[in-house]
Amino acid sequence: MDYYLQLLVSGLVIGSIYSLVALGFVIIYKATKVVNFAQGELVMVGAYICFSLTVQAKLPFLAAFFLTLAFSFILGIAIERLILRPMIGEPIISVVMVTIGLSSVLKSLVQLFWGTQIQVFPPVLPQEPVMIAGLPVAPVYLAAFALSIILFLIFSAFFKYSRLGIAMRATAFDQQAAASMGIGIKNIFALSWCIAAMVSSIGGIILGNINGINAQLGHLGLKVFPAVILGGLDSLLGAALGGLIIGVLENVCDGAAKEFLGLGGFKDVAAFLFLVVILMIKPYGLFGAREIERV
Amino acid sequence: MHGQCGLFFRTYAGEAQLFPGRFLKISMLLFFAALCLAPWAMNKYLVSILCLINISVIGAVSLNLLTGSCGQISLGHGAFFGVGAYSAAYLANLGLPFLLVLPGAGAITALTGMVFGLPSLRLKGIYLAIATLAAQLILEYVFLHWDAVTGGSGGMALDPPSIFGFAFDSDLKMFYLTLAVAALCVLCVRNVMRTCLGRAFVAIRDYHLSAEIVGVDLFAYKLRAFGLSSFLAGVGGALWGSYTMYITPEQFGIGLSVSYLAMIIIGGLGSVIGGVFGAVFITILPELLNFIAQHAGAAFTDLSGALLAMKEGVFGLVLVLFLIFEPEGLANRWRLVKSYWKLYPFAH
């Protein structure tokens, strides 16, 4: 039983990172209807920038953290302006492919600058595990979990109460109506990419503190798809819950497959098997808008 | 030179011709003859690139049938290619002759493709893309873990194919085999596009509701598109396996799916010749980068390493630039060049 509780806890932690990345994904989708296949690479770039600033430039962690956020903000603007804006009005497959192309470019830039070896962050939080309900949990896990909940709350409030957030929702709902009410659609698009890049880089920094970083970090972006489909492509709450559920599900399935079937590496595929089932039964997910055209 | 400017068809048969006009027939014949003779003037390395191009042409044309013509985005084509390669290896190791292995691998892949095409009943656009992405990852997992059939991470070895005792054991012989199969596949897809099947595909791509109203059974035709496309992909995969003689799961990762999608986008969505252009372009691109890296490496040693590391990045960059500046692909550019010469010296 302890084994599964342990799996549950580590699943929740990984899941909270999925939630963060999914949050970025949903923000982009909500405002621009673009499905971003480069989300994992944004995570990786954020992690490497922060790593560079703390380890190579020897800045204190908090300074590095905020500088990374600033960098991600600019990266988001650049991506939207240079790559996504010319694609407005193009068919879905072109938009998908442009983000896939972007992910290759980002991946190879990271490899060019930092190589492919695993790099380890210097420990920021204390190493001794905290006991929660009889289970040892590393503080960094707790921080990850807490941070993702805080961010989720901040974004929910942002979308609900701030002028900008309301403008973003209006744009998502009806671009023409929003534009005629005086909302700068282009700025909203750029802003959504900035926020997504920032949220993803926070995910990357947390992940780097847990596992270290390497050039394979971008694969995390693929795990986002089951999470956001489960939650619904355009729902923040869905992204948060979907990430947690997928994180737990894949960890527990992996453990069960190892124990009962002797199958290794089931983690990578469990979420996708589940994804196919969700798509067949409830393609709009738990909280997504049910506007999907039935075929 | 005689070329028609505009539509002058007087019969339905005339309109449906595969190669309208004598000029096109003769030039296609000359092109094919030149292609057959080309390897004799090339070294082994260039011939091996030609083989790879032939195999990529099969994959690109088959994906273009599914995604370009029928509008069903597939991010799992690389895995279908892998299914073809693995089933070819399995069937060949059972002792079947190559002439049975090739269609057999195609048939197994067609079944797999149709199973993963089932979600297309309910999903379209981005949701279907994500469903096929799931297919890709699930199939990759199967390749890696179904040890009894696929040899797991160790991979599988194949003998070079032989037909009636004639072994295709050199690059040159493989070139003719792959060329023959690729030409057959291209002709097959080209012909499918002339039949009611192809027209139904295009109707589904353009607007599914109109297609249904004019009597196209959406689900049946989508499944056919998945089946046909994966059959050809399976044949391509079988050739790939026989050519490399050793297959491992990594070869059929998501990178392969992405590069096939890149081929049809760079070549031109929905056009057969576009698939061919894209396959040639994407296959030559890394070799070209290697070439530049080697020759630049003589002058600047740092640069060649950086260029090799940037190979994937250059691929992504080319893809992005094509999508932004040439979204219709090379096929459209080819059409513009042709009409320029046809209309010369007038602009319109």
XYZ file of C-alpha atoms in Angstrom:
643
model
C 0.000 0.000 0.000
C 2.871 2.323 0.851
C 4.211 1.659 -2.613
C 1.047 3.005 -4.223
C 0.828 5.949 -1.829
C 4.347 6.856 -2.813
C 3.377 6.556 -6.482
C 0.365 8.749 -5.803
C 2.457 11.464 -4.216
C 5.112 11.548 -6.907
C 2.339 11.400 -9.495
C 0.761 14.489 -7.954
C 4.075 16.329 -8.094
C 4.784 15.457 -11.719
C 1.130 16.129 -12.410
C 1.382 19.618 -10.952
C 4.161 20.353 -13.426
C 2.026 18.964 -16.236
C -0.676 21.305 -14.999
C 1.634 24.294 -15.276
C 2.643 23.388 -18.812
C -0.971 22.631 -19.692
C -1.921 26.034 -18.290
C 0.375 27.696 -20.802
C -1.035 25.495 -23.555
C -4.618 26.363 -22.680
C -3.884 30.086 -22.461
C -2.524 30.042 -26.011
C -5.379 27.909 -27.280
C -8.002 29.992 -25.515
C -6.852 33.280 -26.983
C -5.551 32.289 -30.408
C -6.946 28.810 -31.215
C -3.396 27.683 -31.909
C -2.343 24.259 -30.673
C 1.221 24.676 -29.565
C 3.424 21.633 -30.141
C 6.458 23.582 -28.896
C 5.177 23.850 -25.316
C 7.716 21.311 -24.036
C 10.546 23.197 -25.690
C 9.459 26.386 -23.951
C 9.789 24.464 -20.678
C 13.260 23.344 -21.689
C 14.435 26.799 -22.742
C 13.220 28.312 -19.458
C 14.988 25.636 -17.443
C 18.265 26.126 -19.299
C 18.177 29.918 -19.043
C 17.636 29.720 -15.303
C 20.367 27.099 -15.041
C 22.774 29.351 -16.921
C 21.987 32.324 -14.760
C 22.371 30.476 -11.455
C 25.285 28.173 -12.232
C 27.254 29.889 -14.965
C 26.542 33.555 -14.130
C 26.409 32.771 -10.361
C 23.348 34.919 -9.691
C 21.228 34.271 -6.596
C 18.346 31.933 -7.353
C 15.551 34.462 -6.978
C 17.238 36.976 -9.278
C 17.790 34.227 -11.843
C 14.167 33.174 -11.503
C 12.822 36.626 -12.307
C 15.342 37.230 -15.084
C 14.223 33.944 -16.651
C 10.639 35.123 -16.510
C 11.631 38.363 -18.218
C 13.497 36.414 -20.894
C 10.514 34.142 -21.461
C 8.305 37.187 -21.833
C 10.489 38.508 -24.635
C 10.769 35.065 -26.214
C 6.982 34.825 -26.236
C 6.655 38.170 -28.010
C 9.313 37.208 -30.536
C 7.693 33.864 -31.344
C 4.273 35.370 -31.790
C 5.494 38.281 -33.870
C 7.885 36.393 -36.143
C 6.295 32.991 -36.564
C 2.654 32.863 -35.566
C 1.396 36.177 -36.890
C 2.034 35.335 -40.570
C 0.080 32.125 -40.025
C -3.231 33.782 -39.141
C -5.920 32.335 -41.371
C -3.844 29.373 -42.578
C -5.244 25.815 -42.277
C -4.834 23.875 -39.025
C -2.118 21.611 -40.348
C 0.086 24.579 -41.292
C -0.270 26.106 -37.844
C 0.500 22.760 -36.208
C 3.539 22.288 -38.400
C 4.860 25.772 -37.752
C 4.888 25.063 -34.014
C 6.567 21.700 -34.668
C 9.206 23.495 -36.733
C 9.634 25.980 -33.905
C 10.155 23.128 -31.457
C 12.980 21.687 -33.608
C 14.642 25.075 -33.797
C 14.443 25.635 -30.028
C 15.671 22.109 -29.302
C 18.706 22.407 -31.504
C 19.536 25.884 -30.175
C 19.556 24.472 -26.653
C 21.806 21.612 -27.760
C 24.084 24.058 -29.513
C 24.566 26.220 -26.433
C 24.415 23.688 -23.597
C 25.189 20.272 -25.097
C 23.195 17.143 -24.379
C 24.473 16.064 -20.945
C 22.294 16.154 -17.861
C 22.925 19.303 -15.845
C 22.010 19.558 -12.195
C 20.707 22.624 -10.417
C 22.356 23.504 -7.116
C 19.874 22.664 -4.340
C 17.708 25.663 -3.501
C 15.494 24.094 -0.864
C 16.579 21.893 2.050
C 17.107 18.245 1.160
C 15.659 16.548 4.277
C 12.262 15.063 3.527
C 9.247 16.333 5.409
C 6.917 13.698 6.859
C 3.347 14.040 5.625
C 0.848 11.430 6.841
C 3.717 9.066 7.479
C 5.246 9.508 4.042
C 8.578 11.211 3.424
C 8.161 14.009 0.858
C 10.999 16.185 -0.415
C 10.426 19.931 0.140
C 10.979 20.648 -3.539
C 7.975 18.440 -4.304
C 5.873 20.439 -1.894
C 7.114 23.699 -3.390
C 6.244 22.471 -6.875
C 2.764 21.540 -5.802
C 2.184 24.786 -3.916
C 3.569 26.919 -6.734
C 1.335 25.360 -9.342
C -1.750 25.867 -7.166
C -0.775 29.495 -6.538
C -0.244 30.119 -10.228
C -3.538 28.498 -11.085
C -5.316 30.771 -8.594
C -3.502 33.845 -9.910
C -4.508 33.055 -13.486
C -8.081 32.288 -12.566
C -8.324 35.641 -10.822
C -6.542 37.335 -13.706
C -9.029 36.006 -16.238
C -11.975 36.754 -14.043
C -11.248 40.209 -12.649
C -8.532 42.058 -14.565
C -9.325 44.151 -17.629
C -6.660 42.369 -19.634
C -7.914 38.951 -18.632
C -11.450 39.855 -19.602
C -10.145 41.193 -22.906
C -8.385 37.878 -23.486
C -11.555 35.946 -22.799
C -13.516 38.234 -25.087
C -10.982 37.652 -27.846
C -11.230 33.937 -27.365
C -14.998 34.053 -27.500
C -15.376 36.151 -30.635
C -12.430 37.868 -32.258
C -14.463 40.195 -34.452
C -16.732 41.347 -31.683
C -13.738 41.893 -29.413
C -11.910 43.885 -32.076
C -14.927 46.090 -32.667
C -15.108 46.815 -28.955
C -11.621 48.283 -29.157
C -9.558 45.358 -27.936
C -6.143 45.113 -29.599
C -6.331 41.548 -30.848
C -2.689 41.422 -31.887
C -1.526 42.478 -28.434
C -3.745 39.859 -26.870
C -2.209 37.181 -29.089
C 1.302 38.291 -28.171
C 0.395 38.466 -24.491
C -0.967 34.937 -24.474
C 2.311 33.629 -25.891
C 4.245 35.596 -23.281
C 2.201 34.187 -20.421
C 2.485 30.675 -21.819
C 6.258 30.963 -22.142
C 6.546 32.309 -18.594
C 4.372 29.628 -17.029
C 6.241 26.925 -18.931
C 9.598 28.225 -17.818
C 8.431 28.088 -14.201
C 7.556 24.442 -14.841
C 11.002 23.937 -16.316
C 12.741 25.492 -13.331
C 10.820 23.298 -10.893
C 11.520 20.207 -12.959
C 15.186 21.119 -13.178
C 15.313 21.323 -9.403
C 13.791 17.857 -9.084
C 15.436 15.806 -11.836
C 18.113 17.958 -13.407
C 17.787 19.116 -16.985
C 18.788 17.659 -20.306
C 17.834 18.007 -23.927
C 15.070 15.409 -23.526
C 13.050 17.766 -21.357
C 11.058 18.824 -24.401
C 9.288 15.443 -24.424
C 7.318 16.743 -21.491
C 5.362 18.789 -24.011
C 3.829 15.597 -25.412
C 2.469 14.659 -21.983
C 0.485 17.850 -22.020
C -1.823 16.567 -24.728
C -3.557 13.903 -22.628
C -3.817 16.402 -19.770
C -5.443 19.184 -21.764
C -7.685 16.871 -23.751
C -8.920 15.335 -20.517
C -9.553 18.752 -19.013
C -10.892 20.310 -22.191
C -8.713 22.313 -24.546
C -9.975 25.702 -23.418
C -10.477 25.346 -19.689
C -7.973 26.527 -17.083
C -9.525 24.395 -14.364
C -9.457 21.491 -16.798
C -5.747 22.001 -17.441
C -4.991 22.053 -13.733
C -7.064 18.979 -12.909
C -6.133 17.161 -16.105
C -2.443 17.561 -15.360
C -2.841 16.180 -11.849
C -5.001 13.271 -13.004
C -2.644 12.327 -15.831
C 0.369 12.585 -13.522
C -1.189 10.264 -10.951
C -2.655 7.944 -13.559
C 0.588 7.344 -15.410
C 2.571 6.833 -12.224
C 0.101 4.373 -10.734
C -0.387 2.516 -14.035
C 3.359 2.312 -14.429
C 3.726 0.864 -10.953
C 0.882 -1.596 -11.489
C 2.215 -2.701 -14.877
C 5.596 -3.302 -13.311
C 4.166 -5.277 -10.400
C 1.538 -7.368 -12.172
C 2.638 -7.617 -15.797
C 6.376 -7.113 -15.543
C 6.189 -4.426 -18.208
C 8.784 -1.668 -18.077
C 8.395 1.888 -19.306
C 4.604 1.745 -19.303
C 4.636 5.317 -18.019
C 5.215 6.751 -21.482
C 2.237 5.091 -23.048
C -0.397 4.852 -20.292
C -1.442 8.474 -20.675
C -1.812 8.067 -24.424
C -3.913 4.930 -24.181
C -6.117 6.887 -21.811
C -6.096 9.791 -24.288
C -7.531 7.619 -27.053
C -10.316 6.512 -24.727
C -11.136 10.097 -23.717
C -11.161 11.205 -27.327
C -13.597 8.467 -28.245
C -15.950 9.050 -25.318
C -15.701 12.708 -24.407
C -13.637 14.603 -26.988
C -14.371 17.968 -25.388
C -12.976 16.777 -22.073
C -14.282 17.389 -18.609
C -14.697 21.159 -18.752
C -14.135 22.080 -22.395
C -16.628 24.036 -24.471
C -18.794 21.562 -26.365
C -18.435 23.272 -29.703
C -16.718 20.421 -31.482
C -18.252 19.675 -34.823
C -19.368 16.096 -34.857
C -18.249 14.187 -37.894
C 7.221 22.340 -78.110
C 3.501 21.999 -78.039
C 1.522 22.749 -74.915
C -2.084 23.689 -74.484
C -3.020 26.918 -72.803
C -6.418 26.452 -71.221
C -8.896 23.597 -71.259
C -9.654 22.117 -74.658
C -10.990 18.710 -73.703
C -13.799 17.437 -75.889
C -14.292 14.020 -74.291
C -14.419 12.793 -70.710
C -11.711 10.283 -71.536
C -9.516 13.097 -72.748
C -9.950 14.995 -69.510
C -9.205 11.966 -67.385
C -5.952 11.137 -69.161
C -2.997 10.422 -66.942
C -0.571 12.330 -69.161
C -2.473 14.746 -71.373
C -0.600 15.689 -74.522
C 2.206 14.077 -76.467
C 4.818 16.496 -75.138
C 4.145 15.416 -71.556
C 4.240 11.736 -72.500
C 7.579 12.075 -74.255
C 9.112 14.198 -71.528
C 7.964 11.785 -68.808
C 9.460 8.905 -70.776
C 12.758 10.770 -71.202
C 12.778 11.686 -67.511
C 12.202 8.079 -66.501
C 14.913 6.865 -68.860
C 17.330 9.442 -67.462
C 16.433 8.306 -63.934
C 17.161 4.688 -64.889
C 20.525 5.584 -66.385
C 21.534 8.100 -63.701
C 23.051 5.653 -61.153
C 25.642 4.493 -63.676
C 27.147 7.974 -63.655
C 27.127 8.229 -59.857
C 29.196 6.900 -56.993
C 27.872 4.536 -54.347
C 27.009 7.312 -51.902
C 24.847 9.187 -54.386
C 23.080 5.974 -55.410
C 22.261 5.263 -51.776
C 20.726 8.742 -51.508
C 18.662 7.977 -54.595
C 17.400 4.795 -52.915
C 16.416 6.774 -49.826
C 14.647 9.311 -52.020
C 12.662 6.546 -53.730
C 11.561 5.167 -50.375
C 10.682 8.629 -49.046
C 8.649 9.288 -52.178
C 6.449 6.307 -51.299
C 5.937 7.577 -47.760
C 5.322 11.168 -48.759
C 2.910 10.331 -51.560
C 0.948 8.002 -49.295
C 0.727 10.574 -46.503
C -0.278 13.210 -49.029
C -3.167 10.993 -50.084
C -4.408 10.887 -46.493
C -3.592 14.364 -45.228
C -3.353 16.454 -48.364
C -6.200 14.959 -50.358
C -8.558 13.635 -47.704
C -7.785 16.226 -45.021
C -7.134 13.684 -42.255
C -4.064 14.924 -40.399
C -1.842 12.042 -39.344
C 1.026 12.429 -36.906
C 1.463 8.658 -36.848
C 2.733 7.982 -40.342
C 6.250 7.230 -39.146
C 4.880 4.490 -36.910
C 2.836 3.059 -39.810
C 6.063 2.993 -41.790
C 7.563 1.081 -38.883
C 4.685 -1.400 -38.830
C 5.453 -2.097 -42.496
C 9.143 -2.611 -41.788
C 8.525 -4.881 -38.799
C 5.894 -6.972 -40.545
C 8.188 -7.334 -43.552
C 10.969 -8.505 -41.269
C 8.664 -10.920 -39.473
C 7.203 -12.342 -42.678
C 10.616 -12.617 -44.333
C 11.981 -14.454 -41.307
C 9.059 -16.889 -41.622
C 10.525 -17.742 -45.014
C 7.998 -16.086 -47.325
C 9.270 -14.911 -50.721
C 9.751 -11.162 -51.138
C 6.949 -10.842 -53.679
C 4.534 -11.958 -50.940
C 6.295 -10.094 -48.136
C 5.829 -6.708 -49.767
C 2.025 -6.820 -50.169
C 1.751 -8.735 -46.885
C 3.513 -5.963 -44.999
C 1.258 -3.483 -46.770
C -1.855 -5.399 -45.765
C -0.850 -5.642 -42.105
C -0.066 -1.925 -42.039
C -3.358 -1.143 -43.759
C -5.208 -2.991 -40.988
C -3.233 -1.156 -38.318
C -3.855 2.158 -40.028
C -7.579 1.470 -40.230
C -7.739 0.610 -36.536
C -6.063 3.906 -35.664
C -8.242 5.622 -38.253
C -11.354 4.613 -36.321
C -11.299 7.775 -34.174
C -11.720 9.759 -37.411
C -15.358 8.713 -37.134
C -15.791 11.270 -34.395
C -12.771 13.517 -34.573
C -11.410 15.964 -37.032
C -8.759 18.635 -37.293
C -6.598 19.085 -34.267
C -8.335 16.364 -32.244
C -7.579 13.800 -34.933
C -3.974 15.010 -35.060
C -3.656 14.369 -31.331
C -5.338 10.959 -31.666
C -2.823 9.949 -34.337
C -0.044 11.292 -32.142
C -1.283 8.831 -29.527
C -1.180 6.096 -32.194
C 2.426 6.988 -32.918
C 3.483 6.711 -29.273
C 1.483 3.537 -28.644
C 2.955 1.826 -31.713
C 6.448 2.927 -30.715
C 5.865 1.316 -27.335
C 4.723 -1.882 -29.032
C 7.852 -1.953 -31.223
C 10.008 -1.585 -28.157
C 8.251 -4.038 -25.850
C 6.732 -6.825 -27.956
C 10.004 -8.718 -27.844
C 8.690 -11.963 -29.316
C 7.835 -10.326 -32.633
C 9.886 -7.164 -32.904
C 13.062 -8.139 -31.084
C 12.582 -5.275 -28.615
C 15.293 -2.664 -28.337
C 17.794 -5.001 -30.002
C 15.984 -4.695 -33.310
C 15.637 -7.163 -36.159
C 17.866 -8.151 -39.042
C 16.625 -8.748 -42.578
C 18.185 -10.392 -45.588
C 18.345 -8.391 -48.772
C 15.214 -9.091 -50.825
C 15.390 -11.615 -53.633
C 12.901 -12.266 -56.410
C 13.035 -15.680 -58.116
C 16.556 -16.217 -56.880
C 17.811 -12.786 -57.983
C 19.146 -11.066 -54.872
C 18.994 -7.281 -54.609
C 22.157 -7.087 -52.572
C 23.765 -3.873 -53.764
C 22.721 -0.228 -53.721
C 22.454 -0.244 -57.489
C 20.097 -3.230 -57.573
C 18.084 -1.798 -54.678
C 17.806 1.452 -56.599
C 15.967 -0.250 -59.450
C 13.716 -2.167 -57.073
C 12.799 0.935 -55.051
C 12.392 2.983 -58.211
C 10.002 0.430 -59.652
C 7.913 0.274 -56.481
C 7.945 4.042 -56.023
C 6.870 4.590 -59.628
C 4.062 2.072 -59.153
C 2.929 3.797 -55.964
C 2.964 7.237 -57.562
C 1.000 5.948 -60.546
C -1.416 4.210 -58.208
C -2.095 7.359 -56.165
C -2.302 9.450 -59.306
C -4.900 7.026 -60.646
C -6.832 6.910 -57.389
C -7.150 10.671 -57.589
C -8.845 10.307 -60.985
C -11.486 7.881 -59.739
C -14.605 8.403 -57.678
C -12.583 7.340 -54.641
C -10.178 10.245 -55.042
C -12.972 12.697 -55.751
C -14.741 11.546 -52.597
C -11.523 12.144 -50.622
C -11.238 15.677 -51.956
C -14.915 16.295 -51.224
C -14.420 15.194 -47.621
C -11.381 17.443 -47.271
C -13.132 20.467 -48.701
C -16.257 20.253 -46.582
C -17.469 17.128 -44.865
C -21.122 18.138 -44.690
C -21.365 18.863 -48.429
C -19.642 15.574 -49.114
C -22.180 13.741 -47.007
C -25.039 15.542 -48.734
C -23.850 14.446 -52.191
C -23.813 10.878 -50.968
C -20.281 10.210 -49.747
C -20.306 7.812 -46.810
C -17.868 9.768 -44.639
C -16.776 7.001 -42.341
C -16.308 4.406 -45.075
C -14.256 6.750 -47.235
C -12.150 8.017 -44.364
C -11.365 4.439 -43.411
C -10.477 3.727 -47.027
C -8.155 6.732 -47.032
C -6.467 5.459 -43.870
C -6.287 1.926 -45.257
C -4.899 2.865 -48.655
C -2.447 5.367 -47.259
C -1.129 2.965 -44.647
C -0.937 0.165 -47.208
C 1.467 2.278 -49.247
C 3.305 3.357 -46.105
C 3.668 -0.316 -45.181
C 5.142 -1.092 -48.597
C 7.541 1.817 -48.147
C 8.465 0.585 -44.683
C 9.064 -2.932 -45.997
C 11.440 -1.537 -48.620
C 13.166 0.601 -46.010
C 13.682 -2.447 -43.786
C 15.012 -4.517 -46.680
C 17.302 -1.712 -47.726
C 18.841 -0.942 -44.330
C 18.744 -4.683 -43.436
C 18.458 -3.796 -39.744
C 15.522 -2.127 -38.022
C 15.246 -0.722 -34.503
C 12.369 1.128 -32.831
C 14.169 4.498 -32.794
C 14.054 4.700 -36.588
C 10.284 5.027 -36.544
C 9.904 7.709 -33.912
C 7.879 10.855 -34.045
C 10.720 12.511 -35.932
C 9.939 10.361 -38.969
C 6.257 11.297 -38.826
C 7.186 14.946 -38.621
C 9.575 14.725 -41.531
C 6.894 13.098 -43.709
C 4.507 15.889 -42.793
C 7.261 18.351 -43.605
C 7.698 16.693 -47.006
C 4.079 17.091 -48.002
C 3.912 20.660 -46.714
C 7.091 21.734 -48.440
C 6.102 19.840 -51.579
C 2.496 20.926 -51.682
C -0.543 19.540 -49.897
C -2.862 17.404 -51.963
C -0.722 17.180 -55.060
C 1.017 13.974 -56.069
C 3.955 15.724 -57.678
C 4.232 17.840 -54.522
C 4.799 14.712 -52.448
C 7.625 13.742 -54.787
C 9.226 17.199 -54.647
C 8.982 17.281 -50.871
C 10.516 13.811 -50.514
C 13.450 14.796 -52.715
C 13.945 18.068 -50.866
C 13.777 16.706 -47.314
C 15.970 13.690 -48.119
C 18.652 15.798 -49.750
C 18.625 18.561 -47.112
C 20.575 16.704 -44.361
C 23.046 15.313 -46.898
C 23.585 18.828 -48.197
C 24.223 20.053 -44.657
C 26.714 17.220 -44.146
C 28.454 18.239 -47.339
C 28.639 21.882 -46.292
C 29.780 20.921 -42.804
C 32.597 18.779 -44.225
C 33.818 21.411 -46.617
C 33.387 24.318 -44.245
C 35.071 22.150 -41.616
C 38.329 22.312 -43.565
C 38.374 26.086 -43.124
C 36.690 26.562 -39.745
C 36.686 23.559 -37.451
C 34.248 25.108 -34.977
C 31.680 25.754 -37.630
C 31.317 22.172 -38.842
C 30.448 20.875 -35.374
C 27.938 23.650 -34.914
C 26.413 22.934 -38.307
C 25.951 19.271 -37.444
C 24.330 20.190 -34.129
C 22.083 22.570 -36.009
C 20.850 19.941 -38.461
C 17.517 19.544 -36.725
C 17.271 23.272 -36.228
C 17.872 23.925 -39.908
C 15.144 21.407 -40.713
C 12.756 23.265 -38.414
C 13.795 26.618 -39.802
C 13.268 25.489 -43.397
C 9.845 24.204 -42.426
C 8.883 27.467 -40.728
C 10.180 29.592 -43.601
C 8.334 27.481 -46.154
C 5.104 27.771 -44.214
C 5.446 31.524 -43.937
C 6.728 32.395 -47.389
C 5.642 29.528 -49.646
C 2.570 27.978 -48.018
C 1.431 26.376 -51.270
C 4.655 24.422 -51.509
C 7.042 23.541 -54.307
C 4.270 22.119 -56.476
C 2.773 25.589 -56.794
C 6.154 27.095 -57.647
C 6.558 24.400 -60.330
C 3.145 25.294 -61.738
C 4.086 28.983 -61.835
C 7.350 28.207 -63.627
C 5.522 26.063 -66.161
C 2.885 28.674 -66.879
C 5.580 31.335 -67.180
C 7.218 29.418 -70.025
C 3.913 28.534 -71.582
C 2.808 32.148 -71.731
C 6.186 33.671 -72.544
C 6.618 36.485 -73.601
C 3.260 37.569 -72.161
C 2.687 37.939 -68.459
C -0.843 36.488 -68.422
